[in-house]
Structures are given as C-alpha cells and as structure tokens.
Amino acid sequence: MRMVRAGRRCARCAPAQPPATEAAIIDATGVKGEVTCRFTHVYPDGPAPYFSFHALGRHGALLEQWQAIKNAASDALIAAGGTITHHHAVGRDHRPWYDRQRPELFAAALRAAKEALDPRGIMNPGVLIG
C-alpha cells in the first residue's frame, strides 16, 4: 500500500479529483481503493484540499500501479483548474505537472538564479528545472 498527498490551493478541483483517482485505483489494481480529503489551510480564494489515496497493490508492480494512479489524479487536478504546488514545494513526483503550469519566464529566472548560485548543479538537480 502506498499513500500520496498532493496539496492544491483551488477548491474547485475538489469535486473532480476523487472520481478520477478512484477509477485509476481500480484500473491499476483491479480492486476498489479509498480516496480521502482533508482541508489544511484556508485562503481568501478557498481551502487547500489534500487528497490521499490508499490501495492494495500487487507485489512486483507497486511502483507502476502507484504511478498510474498518481498520473490520473494529477491530470484530473490540472484539468479541473487546480495547482500541483503548494507551500510544500514541488519535488520530483510533481515535476511533470509543475512544468505544465509554470510560466516559461519564471523557469528562465530560476535557471539564471541556479546558474549564478549553483554553477556545478549540486543542489536539488532536476527538481524545479531541467
């Protein structure tokens, strides 16, 4: 069993995300899982729902099953207008969706800062920018 949380500052994504994740759990594992939600922060534009999924997986296929569920849940989140980021930052698991949301001008600024401050590329290589 694997659990993942993805925070987002957009409450309008909340209704769309669980059905997509529930379907992805069944598609990936062949059995019904569970999707839970909790609100951890409230902002002027709405609460920050955190979704977790719990599912029984097959040994030898756990990572692939987790990735399929993660992909479907994150795609649903973006399609519903949510964001993959929050105050916990991005990380490697969220990077593909972050790249879709991050403005290119911001990516260029990050690259320039990283080049100036970390010319050898030893601090979190490949996490926020390629």
CSV table of C-alpha atoms in Angstrom, one decimal:
chain,number,residue,atom,x,y,z
A,1,MET,CA,0.0,0.0,0.0
A,2,ARG,CA,1.3,3.5,-0.9
A,3,MET,CA,-0.1,6.9,0.1
A,4,VAL,CA,0.4,10.2,-1.7
A,5,ARG,CA,-0.8,13.7,-0.9
A,6,ALA,CA,-1.0,16.5,-3.3
A,7,GLY,CA,-2.0,19.8,-2.0
A,8,ARG,CA,-3.7,22.5,-4.1
A,9,ARG,CA,-5.0,26.0,-3.4
A,10,CYS,CA,-8.0,25.6,-5.6
A,11,ALA,CA,-11.2,24.2,-4.0
A,12,ARG,CA,-13.0,23.9,-7.4
A,13,CYS,CA,-10.8,21.0,-8.2
A,14,ALA,CA,-12.0,19.0,-5.2
A,15,PRO,CA,-15.2,17.5,-6.8
A,16,ALA,CA,-13.3,16.3,-10.0
A,17,GLN,CA,-10.3,14.7,-8.3
A,18,PRO,CA,-11.7,11.8,-6.3
A,19,PRO,CA,-13.7,10.1,-9.1
A,20,ALA,CA,-10.7,10.2,-11.4
A,21,THR,CA,-8.5,8.8,-8.7
A,22,GLU,CA,-11.0,6.1,-7.6
A,23,ALA,CA,-11.3,5.0,-11.3
A,24,ALA,CA,-7.5,4.9,-11.6
A,25,ILE,CA,-7.1,2.8,-8.5
A,26,ILE,CA,-9.5,0.2,-9.9
A,27,ASP,CA,-7.8,0.4,-13.4
A,28,ALA,CA,-4.3,-0.1,-11.8
A,29,THR,CA,-5.1,-2.6,-9.1
A,30,GLY,CA,-8.3,-4.3,-10.1
A,31,VAL,CA,-9.8,-3.6,-6.7
A,32,LYS,CA,-11.6,-0.6,-5.1
A,33,GLY,CA,-9.4,1.7,-3.0
A,34,GLU,CA,-10.1,4.7,-0.9
A,35,VAL,CA,-9.6,8.4,-1.5
A,36,THR,CA,-9.6,10.8,1.5
A,37,CYS,CA,-9.6,14.5,1.6
A,38,ARG,CA,-8.7,17.0,4.3
A,39,PHE,CA,-8.5,20.8,4.4
A,40,THR,CA,-5.3,22.0,6.0
A,41,HIS,CA,-5.3,25.7,5.1
A,42,VAL,CA,-8.0,28.3,4.2
A,43,TYR,CA,-7.1,31.2,1.9
A,44,PRO,CA,-9.2,34.1,0.5
A,45,ASP,CA,-9.6,32.1,-2.7
A,46,GLY,CA,-10.7,28.9,-0.9
A,47,PRO,CA,-9.4,26.0,1.1
A,48,ALA,CA,-6.4,23.8,0.3
A,49,PRO,CA,-7.7,20.2,0.0
A,50,TYR,CA,-5.2,17.4,0.4
A,51,PHE,CA,-6.1,14.1,-1.2
A,52,SER,CA,-4.6,10.8,-0.2
A,53,PHE,CA,-5.2,7.5,-1.9
A,54,HIS,CA,-5.0,4.1,-0.3
A,55,ALA,CA,-5.0,0.9,-2.3
A,56,LEU,CA,-3.8,-2.7,-2.1
A,57,GLY,CA,-1.3,-3.4,-4.9
A,58,ARG,CA,0.4,-6.4,-6.3
A,59,HIS,CA,3.9,-7.1,-5.2
A,60,GLY,CA,6.3,-6.6,-8.1
A,61,ALA,CA,4.0,-4.0,-9.7
A,62,LEU,CA,3.6,-1.5,-6.9
A,63,LEU,CA,5.6,1.4,-8.4
A,64,GLU,CA,3.9,1.1,-11.8
A,65,GLN,CA,0.4,0.9,-10.1
A,66,TRP,CA,1.3,4.0,-7.9
A,67,GLN,CA,2.5,5.9,-11.0
A,68,ALA,CA,-0.7,5.1,-13.0
A,69,ILE,CA,-2.9,6.4,-10.1
A,70,LYS,CA,-0.7,9.4,-9.5
A,71,ASN,CA,-0.8,10.3,-13.2
A,72,ALA,CA,-4.6,10.1,-13.4
A,73,ALA,CA,-5.1,12.0,-10.1
A,74,SER,CA,-2.7,14.8,-11.1
A,75,ASP,CA,-4.1,15.1,-14.7
A,76,ALA,CA,-7.6,15.4,-13.2
A,77,LEU,CA,-6.4,18.1,-10.8
A,78,ILE,CA,-4.9,20.2,-13.6
A,79,ALA,CA,-7.9,19.7,-15.8
A,80,ALA,CA,-10.2,21.0,-13.0
A,81,GLY,CA,-8.1,24.2,-12.6
A,82,GLY,CA,-6.2,23.2,-9.5
A,83,THR,CA,-2.4,23.5,-9.0
A,84,ILE,CA,0.1,20.8,-8.2
A,85,THR,CA,2.1,23.2,-6.0
A,86,HIS,CA,1.6,24.5,-2.5
A,87,HIS,CA,3.7,25.6,0.4
A,88,HIS,CA,5.5,22.2,0.5
A,89,ALA,CA,7.1,22.9,-2.9
A,90,VAL,CA,7.1,20.6,-5.9
A,91,GLY,CA,9.5,17.7,-5.7
A,92,ARG,CA,10.3,15.1,-8.3
A,93,ASP,CA,6.9,13.4,-8.1
A,94,HIS,CA,5.1,16.5,-9.1
A,95,ARG,CA,7.6,17.9,-11.7
A,96,PRO,CA,5.8,16.8,-14.9
A,97,TRP,CA,2.6,18.7,-13.8
A,98,TYR,CA,4.6,21.7,-12.5
A,99,ASP,CA,6.3,22.0,-15.9
A,100,ARG,CA,2.8,22.3,-17.5
A,101,GLN,CA,1.8,25.1,-15.0
A,102,ARG,CA,5.0,27.1,-14.5
A,103,PRO,CA,5.3,30.1,-16.8
A,104,GLU,CA,8.4,30.0,-19.1
A,105,LEU,CA,9.6,33.4,-17.9
A,106,PHE,CA,9.7,32.1,-14.3
A,107,ALA,CA,11.6,28.9,-15.5
A,108,ALA,CA,14.1,31.2,-17.2
A,109,ALA,CA,14.5,33.2,-14.0
A,110,LEU,CA,15.0,30.0,-12.0
A,111,ARG,CA,17.6,28.7,-14.5
A,112,ALA,CA,19.5,32.0,-14.3
A,113,ALA,CA,19.5,32.1,-10.5
A,114,LYS,CA,20.6,28.4,-10.3
A,115,GLU,CA,23.4,29.1,-12.8
A,116,ALA,CA,24.6,32.0,-10.7
A,117,LEU,CA,24.2,30.4,-7.3
A,118,ASP,CA,24.9,26.8,-8.1
A,119,PRO,CA,27.1,26.6,-11.2
A,120,ARG,CA,28.0,23.0,-10.6
A,121,GLY,CA,24.4,21.9,-10.3
A,122,ILE,CA,24.7,20.1,-7.0
A,123,MET,CA,21.6,21.5,-5.2
A,124,ASN,CA,18.5,19.5,-6.0
A,125,PRO,CA,19.4,18.7,-9.6
A,126,GLY,CA,16.4,18.4,-11.9
A,127,VAL,CA,13.8,19.1,-9.2
A,128,LEU,CA,12.4,22.5,-10.4
A,129,ILE,CA,14.1,22.9,-13.8
A,130,GLY,CA,15.9,20.8,-16.2
